[in-house]
Every structure is written in structure tokens, then in C-alpha cells.
Amino acid sequence: MGDIVGRRFLIQRGCTYDKVEYRTAILPGCPIDSNPVFTYPVALSCHCGACRTDSDECAHRAGVDGASLPAKLINGGIAGIVGVTCVFPIDLAKTRLQNQRPGQHVYKSMMDCLVKTVRSEGYFGMYRGAAVNLTLVTPEKAIKLAANDFFRHHLSKDGKGLTVFKEMLAGCGAGMCQVIVTTPMEMLKIQLQDAGRLAAQQQKPGMMAPTKLVATNTMLSRSYNSGTVVSAPRAVSATQIAKELLHTQGIQGLYRGLGATLMRDVPFSIVYFPLFANLNRLGKPSPEESSPFYWAFLSGCAAGSTAAVAVNPCDVVKTRLQSLNKGSNEEAYNGVVDCVRKIMRKEGPSAFLKGAGCRALVIAPLFGIAQVMYFVGVGEYIMDSSPLSLLSA
């Protein structure tokens, strides 16, 4: 491969290019009885910057499509685990602030919520429900990024750059795919996150014990319906809640609030992916080169926080619908429309912006880290360095 003259690009999914030439290379370390020669496409010019510069170390990666999905799983998993670990306490504050009703405020702000949580539940109380996210964030992020990649690739088959409308279509498809994992993950996480707020509410003078939205959900109720004075919610795992929901309501119990989740995640992806692509394009040194990793991080943060605030009203509705247990005098909702109507009537339009700042602080680093992992190619490097790379050949 040393005979290649000039800049060449290895084609990745979603690339747009003018002309392609096919080259062959010999894979080092292949068994003698196998064919070590493979053919791979090289773009002579690339408009999107997603192609990787031609080199010996990454030729096998681009030549074998099978390594693409595992690499995306690794990238999404690492980014999700790092991001969730860093920002989960803010996400917990967001959930508790969104579920507060007028006249029943336990927390005044994000910082007040975090301080009171540490005092009443300990440091790890800020990470209630984190295990659910850490377990499911890998498939969720992988599905979102890989689906967007897939749709962008198929929408750009004509060899031209994607229009903003097509970028929005790709984002819409990615958002619709990810709710398969997002809905049950959010459902379980919210029950664990909000339990501390309900327990703290019982300690306030004149407050009644929380009421159950679903009469058969006894496992979840036992986590904090143990008396009128509660110092901290008793630990109930996500597995116990999931089993209880499956036993009493079936699979639809885990997918409660699916419509509201779609209302949040589809518009989020429609805003996020085109905005990120255009912001990231501004950081390219030249049309043929990719933007530096720090620019990808900043673009991911800016696009993520903007999209998060834009869809925050839908996130408030989703949080309210997925909260199975209610505090004293907290009404239940019969669907998205009923929820929107009651919030508007009793709390006013400003209620739909509850937790918007927290959500922006959560989403910005999550997607910034994800895009850095995705563009740096940590997953591809790990796959190439592992014995599994030879199996995919």
C-alpha cells in the first residue's frame, strides 16, 4: 500500500464522494491456508469528511463491514458509561424537579436538590437508578448512532451531500429506533430516582403518604410507603420493579409512556443530528479533512444542549406519565393530551420548562463524549487490536 500517491480516503458509512477506485492489500498474520488478499474501496475525493485517510493500519477496518457494528457498540458503550457516571446526579435532580407540584416543593433548585439528597440518602443516593442506565446505555447509544449512520448512508446513495431535510429524516429514523431501549430504561430509572423525593415529601409537616397510581404495583409502593416519617427510601432494585410490572401489567408495563418518549426522542434526533453535522463542518481545516476531536466534542455539546432544551416540554410530560407513584394531592394522568391539559391548567406554561437547565447539563457532555468516541474510532482500534478482527475477515 506504500505505492499510493497523494491523499486517499477509506470509505465509511454515510460518505459522499465523486470517484472510487478499488485496491487490494494483504492482511498480515493470516493463516497460511486462508486467502489473505482483500479488496477495499478508496475514495479519490470526499465531501463529508467521514472518510478516513488511507493507511495500512486502518485498511482492514474499512474493508470489512462486519467490524462496523461491534465498533459502534464499543464506542457507544464507553461514551455512555463515562457520560452517565459524570452527569447522573444532575439527571436525578432533573427528574425530581420535574415531578414537583406547586405548593409541594421539596427542592428549590438543582443544587438544593443535590445537597438535600446527599444529607438524607448519602452520596450514593445521587446515583439511584444509575445501574439501569449503565446497563442499557450501551445498546441505546449504539442504536441511536448506528441508525443515524445507516439512514444517512441510504439517503446519500446518489453520491451528493445530504440536504438538511434528509439529515432530519435520518435523525427521525434514529429517534424512532432508539425508543425500543429508551422507554423501559427511563421507566425503571424514574421510579428509583423519584422515590427519594416522595420520601422527603412525607417528612414535611401536613403531608400525607404517597398514593399508588397502579393498585397492583405493590413492590414499588413498599419502597417508601412504610410510614409517615421516613429517613430514606428502602432500596428496591430495578430488577424487582421490572418483575413486578411484567407480572401485573405485562410487557406494556415497561413501555408505559412510549408515545411521550417518541414525542421527545424523535424531535430531539431531528434537531440534534443535522445541527451537529453542520456545526462540526465549520471546524474542518479543509473540505477533505475531518474536524479535530475537540471541535467534535464542542459541536456535540452545543447540539445536544440545544436539542435538549427544545424538547424539554415533552420530557416533562414523559416523566409525569412514567411516574407510577404519586405524592399527596398529585393527580394521575390518562395519556399525553390529559397530562398536557392538566399541567397547563394547574401549573401554567412555565411548568414545561422544569429541569431544562439540568437536562442541558446532562445531555451536552453525554453527546459530546459520544461524538468524540465515534470520530476518534476507539471501537475500531479495539476491534483491530483484538483476535476478533481476524474472525471478521
Short mmCIF file of C-alpha atoms in Angstrom, two decimals:
data_model
loop_
_atom_site.label_atom_id
_atom_site.label_comp_id
_atom_site.label_asym_id
_atom_site.label_seq_id
_atom_site.Cartn_x
_atom_site.Cartn_y
_atom_site.Cartn_z
CA MET A 1 0.00 0.00 0.00
CA GLY A 2 3.05 2.23 0.02
CA ASP A 3 2.62 2.84 -3.72
CA ILE A 4 -0.45 5.03 -3.19
CA VAL A 5 0.40 8.60 -4.13
CA GLY A 6 -1.50 11.62 -2.77
CA ARG A 7 -4.39 11.75 -0.30
CA ARG A 8 -6.89 8.91 -0.48
CA PHE A 9 -9.84 8.15 1.79
CA LEU A 10 -11.22 4.90 3.05
CA ILE A 11 -14.97 4.96 2.61
CA GLN A 12 -17.12 4.85 5.74
CA ARG A 13 -20.90 4.63 6.00
CA GLY A 14 -22.56 7.94 5.21
CA CYS A 15 -19.71 9.15 2.97
CA THR A 16 -20.40 11.22 -0.13
CA TYR A 17 -17.73 11.08 -2.82
CA ASP A 18 -17.14 11.69 -6.54
CA LYS A 19 -15.00 8.79 -7.68
CA VAL A 20 -13.86 5.48 -6.22
CA GLU A 21 -11.02 3.15 -7.06
CA TYR A 22 -10.70 -0.37 -5.67
CA ARG A 23 -7.39 -1.55 -4.27
CA THR A 24 -6.15 -4.80 -2.81
CA ALA A 25 -3.96 -5.48 0.20
CA ILE A 26 -2.53 -8.47 2.02
CA LEU A 27 -3.62 -8.93 5.61
CA PRO A 28 -0.71 -9.58 7.98
CA GLY A 29 -0.97 -12.56 10.32
CA CYS A 30 -3.50 -14.55 8.26
CA PRO A 31 -3.31 -18.38 8.43
CA ILE A 32 -1.45 -19.95 5.54
CA ASP A 33 -4.47 -21.92 4.35
CA SER A 34 -6.68 -18.78 4.12
CA ASN A 35 -6.82 -16.11 1.45
CA PRO A 36 -5.03 -13.05 2.87
CA VAL A 37 -5.95 -10.73 -0.01
CA PHE A 38 -8.98 -8.44 0.28
CA THR A 39 -10.36 -5.64 -1.86
CA TYR A 40 -11.44 -2.34 -0.42
CA PRO A 41 -12.81 0.92 -1.87
CA VAL A 42 -10.81 4.14 -1.76
CA ALA A 43 -12.48 7.49 -2.47
CA LEU A 44 -10.45 9.90 -4.62
CA SER A 45 -12.36 12.83 -3.13
CA CYS A 46 -14.77 13.10 -0.21
CA HIS A 47 -17.29 15.85 0.58
CA CYS A 48 -18.41 14.82 4.07
CA GLY A 49 -15.12 14.29 5.85
CA ALA A 50 -16.30 10.99 7.32
CA CYS A 51 -13.81 9.02 5.20
CA ARG A 52 -10.58 8.04 6.90
CA THR A 53 -7.18 8.74 5.37
CA ASP A 54 -5.82 5.69 3.60
CA SER A 55 -3.22 3.85 5.68
CA ASP A 56 -2.06 0.31 6.43
CA GLU A 57 -3.38 0.35 9.99
CA CYS A 58 -6.99 1.12 9.10
CA ALA A 59 -7.36 -0.54 5.69
CA HIS A 60 -8.68 -3.78 7.16
CA ARG A 61 -11.14 -1.90 9.33
CA ALA A 62 -12.70 -0.09 6.37
CA GLY A 63 -12.55 -3.12 4.11
CA VAL A 64 -14.60 -5.30 6.44
CA ASP A 65 -18.16 -4.12 7.02
CA GLY A 66 -18.64 -6.68 9.80
CA ALA A 67 -16.44 -4.69 12.19
CA SER A 68 -18.66 -1.65 11.89
CA LEU A 69 -21.47 -2.58 14.28
CA PRO A 70 -19.27 -4.03 17.07
CA ALA A 71 -17.11 -0.92 16.89
CA LYS A 72 -20.19 1.29 17.24
CA LEU A 73 -21.30 -0.77 20.24
CA ILE A 74 -17.93 -0.23 21.89
CA ASN A 75 -17.89 3.50 21.10
CA GLY A 76 -21.45 3.97 22.34
CA GLY A 77 -20.84 1.86 25.43
CA ILE A 78 -17.66 3.65 26.52
CA ALA A 79 -19.16 7.08 25.86
CA GLY A 80 -22.38 6.20 27.67
CA ILE A 81 -20.70 4.73 30.75
CA VAL A 82 -18.30 7.65 31.12
CA GLY A 83 -21.04 10.20 30.49
CA VAL A 84 -23.63 8.63 32.81
CA THR A 85 -21.10 8.34 35.63
CA CYS A 86 -20.27 12.04 35.33
CA VAL A 87 -23.75 13.56 34.98
CA PHE A 88 -26.21 11.12 36.58
CA PRO A 89 -26.67 13.18 39.80
CA ILE A 90 -27.84 16.11 37.64
CA ASP A 91 -30.27 13.80 35.85
CA LEU A 92 -31.67 12.70 39.22
CA ALA A 93 -32.19 16.35 40.18
CA LYS A 94 -33.93 16.94 36.85
CA THR A 95 -36.41 14.12 37.45
CA ARG A 96 -37.25 15.26 40.98
CA LEU A 97 -37.67 18.90 39.94
CA GLN A 98 -39.96 17.95 37.05
CA ASN A 99 -42.22 15.89 39.31
CA GLN A 100 -42.72 18.65 41.89
CA ARG A 101 -46.13 20.33 42.06
CA PRO A 102 -46.96 23.90 43.15
CA GLY A 103 -47.18 24.23 46.93
CA GLN A 104 -45.37 20.93 47.46
CA HIS A 105 -41.83 21.93 46.59
CA VAL A 106 -39.24 19.86 48.40
CA TYR A 107 -36.35 21.28 46.37
CA LYS A 108 -35.76 24.90 45.35
CA SER A 109 -33.10 24.29 42.69
CA MET A 110 -30.71 21.72 41.28
CA MET A 111 -28.05 22.42 43.89
CA ASP A 112 -30.61 22.39 46.72
CA CYS A 113 -31.85 19.02 45.46
CA LEU A 114 -28.35 17.52 45.35
CA VAL A 115 -27.42 18.85 48.81
CA LYS A 116 -30.63 17.52 50.39
CA THR A 117 -30.21 14.19 48.60
CA VAL A 118 -26.71 13.73 50.00
CA ARG A 119 -27.87 14.67 53.50
CA SER A 120 -30.85 12.30 53.57
CA GLU A 121 -29.69 9.43 51.34
CA GLY A 122 -25.91 9.66 51.34
CA TYR A 123 -23.54 10.24 48.45
CA PHE A 124 -24.70 7.17 46.53
CA GLY A 125 -28.27 8.38 46.87
CA MET A 126 -27.46 10.66 43.94
CA TYR A 127 -26.88 7.54 41.83
CA ARG A 128 -30.23 5.83 42.50
CA GLY A 129 -31.20 4.25 39.17
CA ALA A 130 -27.73 4.62 37.66
CA ALA A 131 -27.34 0.85 37.32
CA VAL A 132 -30.23 0.78 34.86
CA ASN A 133 -28.62 3.46 32.72
CA LEU A 134 -25.17 1.89 32.88
CA THR A 135 -26.63 -1.43 31.76
CA LEU A 136 -28.78 -0.16 28.91
CA VAL A 137 -26.91 2.94 27.76
CA THR A 138 -24.62 0.86 25.52
CA PRO A 139 -27.38 -0.53 23.28
CA GLU A 140 -29.27 2.78 23.42
CA LYS A 141 -26.34 4.91 22.23
CA ALA A 142 -25.26 2.25 19.72
CA ILE A 143 -28.75 2.06 18.23
CA LYS A 144 -29.05 5.86 18.01
CA LEU A 145 -25.66 6.43 16.36
CA ALA A 146 -25.73 3.34 14.15
CA ALA A 147 -29.31 4.02 12.98
CA ASN A 148 -28.46 7.60 12.09
CA ASP A 149 -25.38 6.34 10.26
CA PHE A 150 -27.50 3.73 8.41
CA PHE A 151 -30.18 6.20 7.32
CA ARG A 152 -27.63 8.82 6.24
CA HIS A 153 -25.85 6.19 4.16
CA HIS A 154 -29.02 5.14 2.33
CA LEU A 155 -30.27 8.70 1.88
CA SER A 156 -26.99 9.71 0.24
CA LYS A 157 -26.82 6.92 -2.33
CA ASP A 158 -26.93 9.42 -5.20
CA GLY A 159 -23.38 10.49 -4.28
CA LYS A 160 -24.41 14.01 -3.33
CA GLY A 161 -24.27 15.66 0.04
CA LEU A 162 -27.26 15.33 2.34
CA THR A 163 -29.72 18.20 2.40
CA VAL A 164 -30.91 19.47 5.77
CA PHE A 165 -34.26 17.74 5.15
CA LYS A 166 -32.57 14.38 4.56
CA GLU A 167 -30.43 14.90 7.65
CA MET A 168 -33.63 15.48 9.62
CA LEU A 169 -35.15 12.31 8.13
CA ALA A 170 -32.09 10.32 9.21
CA GLY A 171 -32.37 11.77 12.70
CA CYS A 172 -36.09 10.94 12.81
CA GLY A 173 -35.35 7.32 11.94
CA ALA A 174 -32.65 7.13 14.62
CA GLY A 175 -35.02 8.53 17.25
CA MET A 176 -37.74 6.03 16.38
CA CYS A 177 -35.31 3.12 16.63
CA GLN A 178 -33.80 4.01 20.00
CA VAL A 179 -37.11 4.07 21.95
CA ILE A 180 -37.04 0.26 21.93
CA VAL A 181 -34.41 0.52 24.65
CA THR A 182 -35.00 4.05 25.95
CA THR A 183 -38.60 3.58 27.13
CA PRO A 184 -38.07 0.69 29.59
CA MET A 185 -34.76 2.20 30.70
CA GLU A 186 -36.41 5.53 31.54
CA MET A 187 -39.40 3.78 33.10
CA LEU A 188 -37.28 1.91 35.63
CA LYS A 189 -34.86 4.76 36.24
CA ILE A 190 -37.59 7.28 37.08
CA GLN A 191 -39.15 5.04 39.75
CA LEU A 192 -35.82 4.77 41.55
CA GLN A 193 -34.90 8.43 41.14
CA ASP A 194 -38.24 9.79 42.36
CA ALA A 195 -38.53 7.55 45.41
CA GLY A 196 -36.30 9.89 47.43
CA ARG A 197 -38.48 12.91 46.62
CA LEU A 198 -41.61 11.10 47.79
CA ALA A 199 -39.88 10.02 51.00
CA ALA A 200 -38.70 13.59 51.67
CA GLN A 201 -42.22 14.87 50.98
CA GLN A 202 -43.62 12.63 53.72
CA GLN A 203 -41.30 14.25 56.25
CA LYS A 204 -42.78 17.70 55.65
CA PRO A 205 -45.49 18.65 58.17
CA GLY A 206 -49.03 18.12 56.97
CA MET A 207 -48.04 15.87 54.09
CA MET A 208 -49.93 12.65 53.54
CA ALA A 209 -48.32 9.41 52.44
CA PRO A 210 -47.84 8.92 48.69
CA THR A 211 -50.61 7.22 46.79
CA LYS A 212 -50.23 4.48 44.24
CA LEU A 213 -51.15 5.14 40.63
CA VAL A 214 -51.35 1.43 39.91
CA ALA A 215 -53.07 -0.53 42.64
CA THR A 216 -51.26 -3.76 41.87
CA ASN A 217 -47.79 -2.24 41.95
CA THR A 218 -47.08 -3.36 45.49
CA MET A 219 -43.35 -3.84 45.13
CA LEU A 220 -42.77 -0.26 44.10
CA SER A 221 -45.11 1.02 46.80
CA ARG A 222 -43.23 -0.81 49.55
CA SER A 223 -40.07 1.15 48.77
CA TYR A 224 -41.40 4.18 50.60
CA ASN A 225 -44.95 3.54 51.84
CA SER A 226 -43.69 2.31 55.18
CA GLY A 227 -44.90 5.08 57.48
CA THR A 228 -45.42 8.76 57.83
CA VAL A 229 -41.84 9.57 58.80
CA VAL A 230 -39.16 8.17 56.53
CA SER A 231 -35.47 8.95 56.72
CA ALA A 232 -34.56 7.39 53.39
CA PRO A 233 -36.34 5.20 50.86
CA ARG A 234 -35.73 1.50 51.29
CA ALA A 235 -33.69 0.02 48.47
CA VAL A 236 -35.70 -1.61 45.72
CA SER A 237 -33.80 -2.75 42.65
CA ALA A 238 -34.74 -2.15 39.04
CA THR A 239 -34.99 -5.92 38.60
CA GLN A 240 -37.67 -6.15 41.31
CA ILE A 241 -39.65 -3.30 39.75
CA ALA A 242 -39.36 -4.85 36.28
CA LYS A 243 -40.58 -8.23 37.55
CA GLU A 244 -43.49 -6.61 39.34
CA LEU A 245 -44.50 -4.64 36.25
CA LEU A 246 -44.23 -7.69 33.99
CA HIS A 247 -46.25 -9.77 36.44
CA THR A 248 -49.06 -7.25 36.89
CA GLN A 249 -49.19 -5.43 33.56
CA GLY A 250 -47.20 -7.47 31.07
CA ILE A 251 -44.67 -6.03 28.62
CA GLN A 252 -46.79 -2.88 28.20
CA GLY A 253 -45.99 -2.02 31.81
CA LEU A 254 -42.35 -1.44 30.86
CA TYR A 255 -43.41 0.58 27.82
CA ARG A 256 -45.70 2.97 29.65
CA GLY A 257 -45.15 6.44 28.21
CA LEU A 258 -43.95 5.11 24.84
CA GLY A 259 -45.87 7.81 22.97
CA ALA A 260 -44.37 10.57 25.10
CA THR A 261 -40.90 9.05 24.67
CA LEU A 262 -41.35 9.14 20.90
CA MET A 263 -42.54 12.74 21.16
CA ARG A 264 -39.30 13.58 22.96
CA ASP A 265 -36.70 11.45 21.21
CA VAL A 266 -37.79 11.84 17.58
CA PRO A 267 -37.77 15.67 17.64
CA PHE A 268 -34.54 15.55 19.66
CA SER A 269 -32.82 13.50 16.97
CA ILE A 270 -34.31 15.66 14.21
CA VAL A 271 -32.74 18.73 15.85
CA TYR A 272 -29.53 17.15 17.14
CA PHE A 273 -28.05 15.26 14.19
CA PRO A 274 -28.41 17.97 11.49
CA LEU A 275 -27.25 20.65 13.94
CA PHE A 276 -24.24 18.60 14.96
CA ALA A 277 -23.33 17.81 11.34
CA ASN A 278 -23.42 21.48 10.35
CA LEU A 279 -21.58 22.71 13.46
CA ASN A 280 -18.94 20.03 13.03
CA ARG A 281 -18.48 21.01 9.39
CA LEU A 282 -17.47 24.52 10.49
CA GLY A 283 -14.42 23.11 12.27
CA LYS A 284 -12.88 21.35 9.28
CA PRO A 285 -9.47 22.70 8.25
CA SER A 286 -10.38 21.90 4.63
CA PRO A 287 -13.28 20.18 2.84
CA GLU A 288 -11.19 17.00 2.52
CA GLU A 289 -10.29 16.68 6.20
CA SER A 290 -12.23 15.83 9.32
CA SER A 291 -12.66 18.34 12.12
CA PRO A 292 -10.38 17.89 15.17
CA PHE A 293 -11.70 15.86 18.09
CA TYR A 294 -12.12 18.88 20.39
CA TRP A 295 -14.36 20.51 17.78
CA ALA A 296 -16.42 17.32 17.55
CA PHE A 297 -16.80 17.43 21.35
CA LEU A 298 -17.87 21.09 21.38
CA SER A 299 -20.25 20.50 18.47
CA GLY A 300 -21.81 17.53 20.27
CA CYS A 301 -22.22 19.58 23.46
CA ALA A 302 -23.78 22.56 21.68
CA ALA A 303 -26.12 20.46 19.55
CA GLY A 304 -27.08 18.23 22.49
CA SER A 305 -27.90 21.05 24.88
CA THR A 306 -29.88 22.94 22.23
CA ALA A 307 -31.94 19.89 21.30
CA ALA A 308 -32.45 19.01 24.99
CA VAL A 309 -33.95 22.39 25.86
CA ALA A 310 -36.07 22.39 22.69
CA VAL A 311 -37.82 19.13 23.64
CA ASN A 312 -37.92 19.68 27.41
CA PRO A 313 -41.74 20.11 27.47
CA CYS A 314 -42.06 16.58 26.04
CA ASP A 315 -39.59 15.32 28.66
CA VAL A 316 -41.72 16.81 31.47
CA VAL A 317 -44.81 15.05 30.10
CA LYS A 318 -42.91 11.77 29.76
CA THR A 319 -41.58 11.98 33.33
CA ARG A 320 -45.04 12.66 34.76
CA LEU A 321 -46.62 9.79 32.80
CA GLN A 322 -43.95 7.28 33.75
CA SER A 323 -44.04 8.07 37.48
CA LEU A 324 -46.17 5.25 38.84
CA ASN A 325 -46.41 6.50 42.43
CA LYS A 326 -47.70 9.95 43.31
CA GLY A 327 -47.20 12.18 46.33
CA SER A 328 -50.04 13.67 48.32
CA ASN A 329 -52.54 15.61 46.18
CA GLU A 330 -50.65 14.76 42.99
CA GLU A 331 -53.05 13.92 40.20
CA ALA A 332 -52.80 10.98 37.80
CA TYR A 333 -52.88 11.38 34.03
CA ASN A 334 -54.77 9.50 31.35
CA GLY A 335 -52.40 9.94 28.45
CA VAL A 336 -50.36 12.67 26.80
CA VAL A 337 -53.22 15.05 26.00
CA ASP A 338 -54.69 14.80 29.51
CA CYS A 339 -51.25 15.38 31.03
CA VAL A 340 -50.59 18.48 28.91
CA ARG A 341 -54.04 19.88 29.70
CA LYS A 342 -53.73 19.40 33.47
CA ILE A 343 -50.19 20.79 33.66
CA MET A 344 -51.20 23.84 31.65
CA ARG A 345 -54.32 24.46 33.75
CA LYS A 346 -52.80 23.92 37.22
CA GLU A 347 -49.17 24.96 36.80
CA GLY A 348 -49.01 27.18 33.73
CA PRO A 349 -46.70 27.12 30.68
CA SER A 350 -43.55 27.58 32.80
CA ALA A 351 -44.02 24.06 34.21
CA PHE A 352 -42.97 22.64 30.84
CA LEU A 353 -39.50 24.14 31.32
CA LYS A 354 -38.89 22.48 34.69
CA GLY A 355 -35.49 20.84 34.73
CA ALA A 356 -34.49 22.36 31.36
CA GLY A 357 -31.16 23.61 32.72
CA CYS A 358 -30.42 20.25 34.33
CA ARG A 359 -31.30 18.42 31.15
CA ALA A 360 -28.99 20.64 29.08
CA LEU A 361 -26.16 19.96 31.56
CA VAL A 362 -26.82 16.22 31.30
CA ILE A 363 -27.18 15.89 27.53
CA ALA A 364 -24.33 18.21 26.47
CA PRO A 365 -21.40 16.14 27.85
CA LEU A 366 -23.15 12.84 27.07
CA PHE A 367 -23.30 13.56 23.35
CA GLY A 368 -20.04 15.44 23.29
CA ILE A 369 -18.23 12.40 24.66
CA ALA A 370 -20.18 10.09 22.35
CA GLN A 371 -19.16 12.02 19.24
CA VAL A 372 -15.51 12.11 20.29
CA MET A 373 -15.50 8.32 20.76
CA TYR A 374 -17.33 7.89 17.46
CA PHE A 375 -14.98 10.08 15.43
CA VAL A 376 -11.72 9.13 17.12
CA GLY A 377 -12.57 5.49 16.45
CA VAL A 378 -11.82 3.92 19.84
CA GLY A 379 -14.09 0.99 19.00
CA GLU A 380 -12.38 0.42 15.66
CA TYR A 381 -8.97 0.46 17.34
CA ILE A 382 -10.08 -2.06 19.94
CA MET A 383 -11.58 -4.32 17.27
CA ASP A 384 -8.41 -4.16 15.18
CA SER A 385 -6.27 -4.98 18.20
CA SER A 386 -8.34 -7.98 19.24
CA PRO A 387 -8.31 -11.52 17.86
CA LEU A 388 -11.91 -10.95 16.72
CA SER A 389 -10.60 -8.80 13.85
CA LEU A 390 -9.21 -11.89 12.16
CA LEU A 391 -12.51 -13.73 12.51
CA SER A 392 -14.37 -10.98 10.65
CA ALA A 393 -12.08 -11.43 7.64
#
